[in-house]
Coordinates of C-alpha atoms in Angstrom, one line a residue:
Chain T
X1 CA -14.3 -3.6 4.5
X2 CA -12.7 0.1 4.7
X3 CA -11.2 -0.7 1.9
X4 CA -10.7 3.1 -0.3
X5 CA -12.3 2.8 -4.4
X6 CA -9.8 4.9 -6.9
X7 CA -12.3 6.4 -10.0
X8 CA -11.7 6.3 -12.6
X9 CA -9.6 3.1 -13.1
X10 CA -7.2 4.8 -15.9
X11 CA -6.9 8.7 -17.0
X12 CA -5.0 10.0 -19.8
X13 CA -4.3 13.2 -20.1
X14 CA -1.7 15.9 -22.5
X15 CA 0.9 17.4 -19.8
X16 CA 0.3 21.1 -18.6
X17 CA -3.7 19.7 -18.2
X18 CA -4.8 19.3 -14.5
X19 CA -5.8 15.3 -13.7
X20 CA -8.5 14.5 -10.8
X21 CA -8.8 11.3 -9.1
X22 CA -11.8 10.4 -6.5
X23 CA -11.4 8.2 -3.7
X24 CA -14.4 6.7 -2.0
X25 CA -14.6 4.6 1.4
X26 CA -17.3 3.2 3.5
X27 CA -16.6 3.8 7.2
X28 CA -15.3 6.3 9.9
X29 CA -11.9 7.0 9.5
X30 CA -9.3 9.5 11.3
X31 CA -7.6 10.3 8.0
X32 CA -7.0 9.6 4.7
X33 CA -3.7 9.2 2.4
X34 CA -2.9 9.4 -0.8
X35 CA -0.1 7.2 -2.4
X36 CA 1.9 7.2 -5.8
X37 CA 3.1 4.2 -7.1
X38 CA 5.4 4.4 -10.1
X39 CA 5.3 1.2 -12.7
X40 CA 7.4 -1.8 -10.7
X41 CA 8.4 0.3 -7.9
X42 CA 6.6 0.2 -4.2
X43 CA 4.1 3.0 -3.4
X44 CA 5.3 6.0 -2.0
X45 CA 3.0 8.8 0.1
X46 CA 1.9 12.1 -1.4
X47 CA -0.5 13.8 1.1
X48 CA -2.2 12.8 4.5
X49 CA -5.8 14.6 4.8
X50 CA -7.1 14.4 8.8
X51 CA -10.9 13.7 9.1
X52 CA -11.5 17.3 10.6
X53 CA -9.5 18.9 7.4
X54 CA -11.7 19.5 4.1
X55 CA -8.7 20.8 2.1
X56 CA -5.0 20.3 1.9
X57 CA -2.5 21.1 -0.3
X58 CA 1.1 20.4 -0.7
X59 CA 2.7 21.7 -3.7
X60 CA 0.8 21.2 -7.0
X61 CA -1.4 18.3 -5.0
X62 CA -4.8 19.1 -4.0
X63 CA -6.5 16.8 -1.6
X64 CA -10.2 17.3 -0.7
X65 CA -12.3 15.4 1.8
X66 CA -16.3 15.2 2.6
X67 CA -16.8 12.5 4.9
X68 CA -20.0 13.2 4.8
X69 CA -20.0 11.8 1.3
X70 CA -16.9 9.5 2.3
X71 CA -15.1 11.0 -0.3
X72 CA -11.8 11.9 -1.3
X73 CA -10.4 14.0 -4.3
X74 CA -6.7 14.3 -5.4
X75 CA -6.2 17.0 -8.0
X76 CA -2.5 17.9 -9.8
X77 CA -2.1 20.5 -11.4
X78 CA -0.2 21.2 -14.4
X79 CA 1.0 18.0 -15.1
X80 CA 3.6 16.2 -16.2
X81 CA 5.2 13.5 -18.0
X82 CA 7.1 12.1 -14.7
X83 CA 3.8 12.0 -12.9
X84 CA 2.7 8.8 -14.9
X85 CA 2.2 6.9 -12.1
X86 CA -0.7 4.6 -10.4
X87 CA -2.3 6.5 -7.6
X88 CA -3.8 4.8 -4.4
X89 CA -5.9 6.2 -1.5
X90 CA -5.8 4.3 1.4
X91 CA -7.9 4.6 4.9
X92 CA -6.5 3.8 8.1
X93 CA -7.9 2.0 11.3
X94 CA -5.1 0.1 12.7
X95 CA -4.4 -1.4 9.5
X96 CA -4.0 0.5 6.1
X97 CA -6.6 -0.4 2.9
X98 CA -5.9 0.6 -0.5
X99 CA -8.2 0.9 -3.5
X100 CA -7.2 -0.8 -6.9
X101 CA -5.8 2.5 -8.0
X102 CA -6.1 5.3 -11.1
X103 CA -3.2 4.2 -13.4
X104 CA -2.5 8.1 -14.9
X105 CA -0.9 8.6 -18.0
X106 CA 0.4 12.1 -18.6
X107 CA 1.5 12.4 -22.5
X108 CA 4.2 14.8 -23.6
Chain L
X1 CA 18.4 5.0 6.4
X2 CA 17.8 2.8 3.8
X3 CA 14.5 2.7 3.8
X4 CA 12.6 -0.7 4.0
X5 CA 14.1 -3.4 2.8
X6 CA 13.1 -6.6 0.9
X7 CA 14.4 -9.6 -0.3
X8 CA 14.1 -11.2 -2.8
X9 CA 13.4 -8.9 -5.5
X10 CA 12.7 -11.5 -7.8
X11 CA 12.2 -14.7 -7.1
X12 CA 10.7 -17.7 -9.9
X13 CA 10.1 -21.1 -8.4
X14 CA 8.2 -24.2 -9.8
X15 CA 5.0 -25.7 -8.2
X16 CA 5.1 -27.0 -4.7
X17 CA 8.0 -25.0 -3.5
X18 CA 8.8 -23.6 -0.2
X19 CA 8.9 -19.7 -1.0
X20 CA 10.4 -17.2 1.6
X21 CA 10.6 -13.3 1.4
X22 CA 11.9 -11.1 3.6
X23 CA 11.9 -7.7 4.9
X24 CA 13.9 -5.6 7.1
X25 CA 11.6 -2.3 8.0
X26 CA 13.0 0.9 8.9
X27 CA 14.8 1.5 12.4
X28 CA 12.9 2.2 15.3
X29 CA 9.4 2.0 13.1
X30 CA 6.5 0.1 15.3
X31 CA 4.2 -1.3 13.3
X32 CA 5.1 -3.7 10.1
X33 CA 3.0 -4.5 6.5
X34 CA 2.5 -7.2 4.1
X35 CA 0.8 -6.7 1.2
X36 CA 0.1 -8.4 -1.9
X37 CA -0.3 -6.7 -5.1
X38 CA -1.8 -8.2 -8.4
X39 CA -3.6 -6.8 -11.1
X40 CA -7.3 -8.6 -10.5
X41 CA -7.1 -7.9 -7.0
X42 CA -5.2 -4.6 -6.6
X43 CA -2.8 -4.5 -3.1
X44 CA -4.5 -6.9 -0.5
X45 CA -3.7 -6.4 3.2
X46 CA -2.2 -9.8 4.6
X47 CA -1.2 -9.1 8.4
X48 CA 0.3 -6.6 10.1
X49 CA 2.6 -6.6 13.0
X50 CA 2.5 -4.2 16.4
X51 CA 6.2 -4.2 18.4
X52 CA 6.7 -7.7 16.5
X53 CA 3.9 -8.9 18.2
X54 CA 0.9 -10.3 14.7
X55 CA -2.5 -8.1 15.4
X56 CA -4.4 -8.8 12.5
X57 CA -3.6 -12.3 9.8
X58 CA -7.4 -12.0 8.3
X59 CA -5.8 -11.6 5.1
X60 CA -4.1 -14.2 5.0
X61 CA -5.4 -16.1 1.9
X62 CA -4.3 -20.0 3.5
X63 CA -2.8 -21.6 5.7
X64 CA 0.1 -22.4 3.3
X65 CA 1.1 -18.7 4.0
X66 CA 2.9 -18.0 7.8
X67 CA 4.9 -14.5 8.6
X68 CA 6.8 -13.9 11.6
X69 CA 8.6 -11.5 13.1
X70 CA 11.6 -12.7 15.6
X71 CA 12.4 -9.4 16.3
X72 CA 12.3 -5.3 15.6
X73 CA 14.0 -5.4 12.6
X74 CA 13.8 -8.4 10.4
X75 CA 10.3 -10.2 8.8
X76 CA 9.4 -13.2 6.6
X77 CA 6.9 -14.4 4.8
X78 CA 6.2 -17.9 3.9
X79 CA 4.3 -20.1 1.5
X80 CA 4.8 -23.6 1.8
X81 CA 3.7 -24.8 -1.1
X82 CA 3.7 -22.6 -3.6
X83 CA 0.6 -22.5 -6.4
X84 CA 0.6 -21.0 -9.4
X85 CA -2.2 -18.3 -8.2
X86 CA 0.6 -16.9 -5.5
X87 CA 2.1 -15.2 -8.1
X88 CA 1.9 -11.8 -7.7
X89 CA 4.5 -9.1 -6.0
X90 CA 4.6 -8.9 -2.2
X91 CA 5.3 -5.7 -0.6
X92 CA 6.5 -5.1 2.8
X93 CA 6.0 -1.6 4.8
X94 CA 6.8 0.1 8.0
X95 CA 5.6 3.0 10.0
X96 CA 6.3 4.6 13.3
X97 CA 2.8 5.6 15.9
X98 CA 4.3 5.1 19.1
X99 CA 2.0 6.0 21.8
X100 CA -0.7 7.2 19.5
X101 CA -3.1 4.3 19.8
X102 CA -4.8 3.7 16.0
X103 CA -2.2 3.5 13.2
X104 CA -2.5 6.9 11.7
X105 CA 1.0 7.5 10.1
X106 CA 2.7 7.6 6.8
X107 CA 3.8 3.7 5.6
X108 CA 7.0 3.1 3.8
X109 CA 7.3 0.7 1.0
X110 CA 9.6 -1.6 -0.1
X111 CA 10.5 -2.1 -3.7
X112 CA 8.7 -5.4 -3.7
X113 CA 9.6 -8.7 -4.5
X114 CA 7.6 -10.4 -7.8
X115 CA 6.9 -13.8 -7.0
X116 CA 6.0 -16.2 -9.9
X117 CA 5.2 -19.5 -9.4
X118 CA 5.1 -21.8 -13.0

């Protein structure tokens, strides 16, 4: 399976504190997303990384990508209580497979 | 646009019962999702369609489960009958690649509709 692996499973963390979330997969792929998924809502895309990018960012995101490793790191910084959320990274093919997820909690 | 769109949101039905969701993806998007999301097995790919055409049903846990896709813009999904371990929400999603060969573009979501099955 491509399937993408989310670690650590839950992360909870005081708001204004930076949260970092690692992605791992185990074939090829020509890119890799990241998705948010707020509690009883559908997911909704953060950040698309190409395989011939190492680094991308995209406001306080910060996406990082070794496929050498076939690895994947999302990074927010300075969070915040609204980015509670569950966070997904997902590997593409012609079909899309996501991880089980890092459910962060941001406390006020 | 509305975005993707599914239907049910909510749905409870007893054992045995013919259960049907439905999604309507976004306009002029080429490639169609169903997923299914519960907590021991995270979101679990169940096929995906290409122009309305089914590519891939591996995922499709049995053979009580049939999707189809009549046309560009409407979906279902179909268990017939329902078990209690169905439960779970299903989510639908959309994306657009056109000519670009390998599906490489950003899905869309649906809200989901929560299924539960007593």
């Amino acid at each position: 399976s491509q399937q993408g692996e989310e670690d650590p499973q839950a992360l909870s963390i005081q708001e204004g504190e930076n949260a970092t979330m690692n992605c791992s997969y185990k074939t090829s792929i020509n890119n890799l997303q990241w998705y948010r998924q707020n509690s009883g809502r559908g997911l909704v895309h953060l950040i698309l990384i190409r395989s011939n990018e190492r680094e991308k960012h995209s406001g306080r995101l910060r996406v990082t990508l070794d496929t050498s490793k076939k690895s994947s790191s999302l990074l927010i910084t300075a969070s915040r209580a609204a980015d509670t959320a569950s966070y997904f990274c997902a590997t593409d093919g012609n079909q899309f497979y996501f991880g089980t997820g890092t459910s962060l909690t941001v406390i006020p | 646009d509305a975005g993707v769109i599914q239907s049910p949101r909510h749905e409870v039905t007893e054992m045995g019962q013919e259960v049907t969701l439905r999604c309507k993806p976004i306009s002029g998007h080429d490639y169609l999702f169903w997923y299914r999301q519960t907590m021991m097995r995270g979101l679990e790919l169940l096929i995906y369609f290409n122009n309305n055409v089914p590519i891939d049903d591996s995922g499709m846990p049995e053979d009580r489960f049939s999707a189809k896709m009549p046309n560009a813009s409407f979906s279902t999904l179909k268990i017939q009958p329902s078990e209690p371990r169905d439960s779970a929400v299903y989510f639908c999603a959309s994306s657009f690649q056109g000519q670009k060969g390998a599906n490489t573009g950003e899905l869309f979501f649906g809200e989901g509709s929560r299924l539960t099955v007593l």
